Amino acid sequence: MDIIVQKFGGTSVGTLESRQLVVEKILAAKKKGHSVVVVVSAIGRKGEPYATDSLIDFVGKVNNDISTRELDLLLSCGEIISSVVLVGMLQAVGYKAISLTGVQAGIITDGCFGSAHIVRVKPDLVTKYLKEDYIVVVAGFQGVSEDGEITTLGRGGSDTTAAALGVALNASVVEIYTDVNGLKTADPRIVSNPKTIDRVTYNEICQLAYEGARVIHPRAVEIAMQGNVPIKIKCTFTDEPGTLVTSSLQPYEETTIKGDRLITGVTQIVGITQVCVDTTGLDDPCFNMKFMSKLAEEHISIDFINVSPDRTVFTVPDGTGDKVLEIVKQFNVDAVLRRGCAKVAVVGAGMTGVPGVMARIVKALTLQNIQILQSADSYTTIWCLVDNRDMCAAVAALHQEFGLGE
Ligand code: ADP
Ligand code: MG
């Protein structure tokens, strides 16, 4: 059996017209002789009847602090509805199709409601129906914990479902269908002329995804990489080839060794607060140790950390600023919070050891009068923290500086 997994996100199943295009993509694969497993996200965005937000609003009318267990049970319905609708459409045009919940598809997770991790997949029922020539449509974004509770997988969860099924079923490819025709050098909602990248490695796309390129979830990439299942990112609305993700950019037969791309892309994450703690005059050498342990105890995830003798600087998600202030008070130190920042990242495996990349970043941002509030680097990524107001201009300037546009 040559199995392919096709995942259709919220951007693809939103309207009747787009769902008809989804059906066409599924049938095209089926007609080529593949066994097809489809993974779907929920139908509709905010305001529409079965969208995730609408379900939350609905139950919020009776209790807006309902337990995370019940919330997961509720949210899992969105994808189930979507899978049934799609199966209805496939059956209507004469195909054998069957919908499965995450539980039925054998998606086993840990017990962390709202952001569960898939721990293993037991796809017996999927395999059974594939053997009977069914198109199997699985509700994405959900699973079941070892003790039988329904869980959801958090943002990008359907990508993860698709990758996990792809690996478990030994699929020849996992196709992620969305509203853009592949991975681009920057978010097309921010930059007007990003290039579509035809091939990337798992590592490159994983880096971009972790830094904010939300076209695919990084966990999905990691899972596919572990099983060495290729991913294709394609557009539901066009027939373009999209982006192929594999472990190496070279086919086996070729022997030429091409250098890594200097820069693969520019990404952004918004909604960040910068915290600067003044530690001058503190005579407690264990301050940072105790302070950071306290933040961890309160489940505050910190990033962009920079410790020097007179100050400790880091970032937190915008929503946690007030909690950080409370903790700062307990430690009797002064801190300044700057809310509404964005982290812009320049990502590229080829930048390792190449002099002048940071100089070009600083030049590009300075020429646009954009202040860098903080920066950091690793061997494949340089990050700059900027004010949210400057985010779009910063991404565009960096994209242009490295000649990434079309
Ligand atoms: P889906 O509902 O299909 O999962 P998402 O909204 O999660 O779709 O992801 C698709 C979106 O990802 C695109 O509309 C695009 O705005 C955004 N995006 C961000 N960065 C990139 C990038 N580097 N390349 C392509 N798309 C990107
Ligand atoms: Mg998505």
PDB file of C-alpha atoms and ligand atoms in Angstrom, residues 7-12 41 45 159 177-180 182-189 212-215 266 268, ligand 1:
ATOM      1  CA  LYS A   7      -3.714  17.548   6.071  1.00  0.00           C
ATOM      2  CA  PHE A   8      -6.123  20.404   5.429  1.00  0.00           C
ATOM      3  CA  GLY A   9      -5.989  23.299   7.882  1.00  0.00           C
ATOM      4  CA  GLY A  10      -8.658  25.752   8.969  1.00  0.00           C
ATOM      5  CA  THR A  11      -7.719  27.974   6.030  1.00  0.00           C
ATOM      6  CA  SER A  12      -8.676  25.139   3.621  1.00  0.00           C
ATOM      7  CA  SER A  41      -8.851  20.985  11.261  1.00  0.00           C
ATOM      8  CA  ARG A  45     -12.710  31.171  12.149  1.00  0.00           C
ATOM      9  CA  ASP A 159      -0.065  19.269  11.615  1.00  0.00           C
ATOM     10  CA  TYR A 177      -2.317  21.884   2.475  1.00  0.00           C
ATOM     11  CA  THR A 178      -2.838  25.517   3.412  1.00  0.00           C
ATOM     12  CA  ASP A 179      -3.633  28.935   1.900  1.00  0.00           C
ATOM     13  CA  VAL A 180      -0.098  29.713   0.661  1.00  0.00           C
ATOM     14  CA  GLY A 182       4.626  26.625   0.238  1.00  0.00           C
ATOM     15  CA  LEU A 183       7.158  27.810   2.755  1.00  0.00           C
ATOM     16  CA  LYS A 184       8.219  31.344   1.986  1.00  0.00           C
ATOM     17  CA  THR A 185      11.204  33.483   2.841  1.00  0.00           C
ATOM     18  CA  ALA A 186       8.900  35.581   5.075  1.00  0.00           C
ATOM     19  CA  ASP A 187       5.256  35.686   6.112  1.00  0.00           C
ATOM     20  CA  PRO A 188       3.332  36.807   3.006  1.00  0.00           C
ATOM     21  CA  ARG A 189       0.984  38.742   5.291  1.00  0.00           C
ATOM     22  CA  GLY A 212       7.174  32.048  14.102  1.00  0.00           C
ATOM     23  CA  ALA A 213       6.669  30.738  10.533  1.00  0.00           C
ATOM     24  CA  ARG A 214       3.339  29.219  11.463  1.00  0.00           C
ATOM     25  CA  VAL A 215       2.759  27.518   8.094  1.00  0.00           C
ATOM     26  CA  VAL A 266      12.999  36.040   8.227  1.00  0.00           C
ATOM     27  CA  GLN A 268       8.539  37.218  13.655  1.00  0.00           C
TER      28      GLN A 268
HETATM   29  P1  ADP B   1      -3.759  26.394   8.335  1.00  0.00           P
HETATM   30  O1  ADP B   1      -5.126  26.807   8.772  1.00  0.00           O
HETATM   31  O2  ADP B   1      -3.751  25.857   6.933  1.00  0.00           O
HETATM   32  O3  ADP B   1      -3.043  25.513   9.304  1.00  0.00           O
HETATM   33  P2  ADP B   1      -2.078  28.631   9.198  1.00  0.00           P
HETATM   34  O4  ADP B   1      -2.738  29.962   9.295  1.00  0.00           O
HETATM   35  O5  ADP B   1      -1.782  27.883  10.442  1.00  0.00           O
HETATM   36  O6  ADP B   1      -2.930  27.743   8.172  1.00  0.00           O
HETATM   37  O7  ADP B   1      -0.711  28.766   8.369  1.00  0.00           O
HETATM   38  C1  ADP B   1      -0.679  29.388   7.100  1.00  0.00           C
HETATM   39  C2  ADP B   1      -0.207  30.809   7.244  1.00  0.00           C
HETATM   40  O8  ADP B   1       1.148  30.818   7.696  1.00  0.00           O
HETATM   41  C3  ADP B   1      -0.140  31.592   5.958  1.00  0.00           C
HETATM   42  O9  ADP B   1      -1.370  32.166   5.635  1.00  0.00           O
HETATM   43  C4  ADP B   1       0.940  32.646   6.253  1.00  0.00           C
HETATM   44  O10 ADP B   1       0.390  33.905   6.547  1.00  0.00           O
HETATM   45  C5  ADP B   1       1.621  32.135   7.515  1.00  0.00           C
HETATM   46  N1  ADP B   1       3.082  32.150   7.419  1.00  0.00           N
HETATM   47  C6  ADP B   1       3.918  32.699   8.352  1.00  0.00           C
HETATM   48  N2  ADP B   1       5.192  32.597   7.967  1.00  0.00           N
HETATM   49  C7  ADP B   1       5.193  31.946   6.780  1.00  0.00           C
HETATM   50  C8  ADP B   1       6.237  31.543   5.892  1.00  0.00           C
HETATM   51  N3  ADP B   1       7.526  31.756   6.147  1.00  0.00           N
HETATM   52  N4  ADP B   1       5.875  30.901   4.756  1.00  0.00           N
HETATM   53  C9  ADP B   1       4.573  30.654   4.480  1.00  0.00           C
HETATM   54  N5  ADP B   1       3.551  31.024   5.282  1.00  0.00           N
HETATM   55  C10 ADP B   1       3.849  31.663   6.418  1.00  0.00           C
END
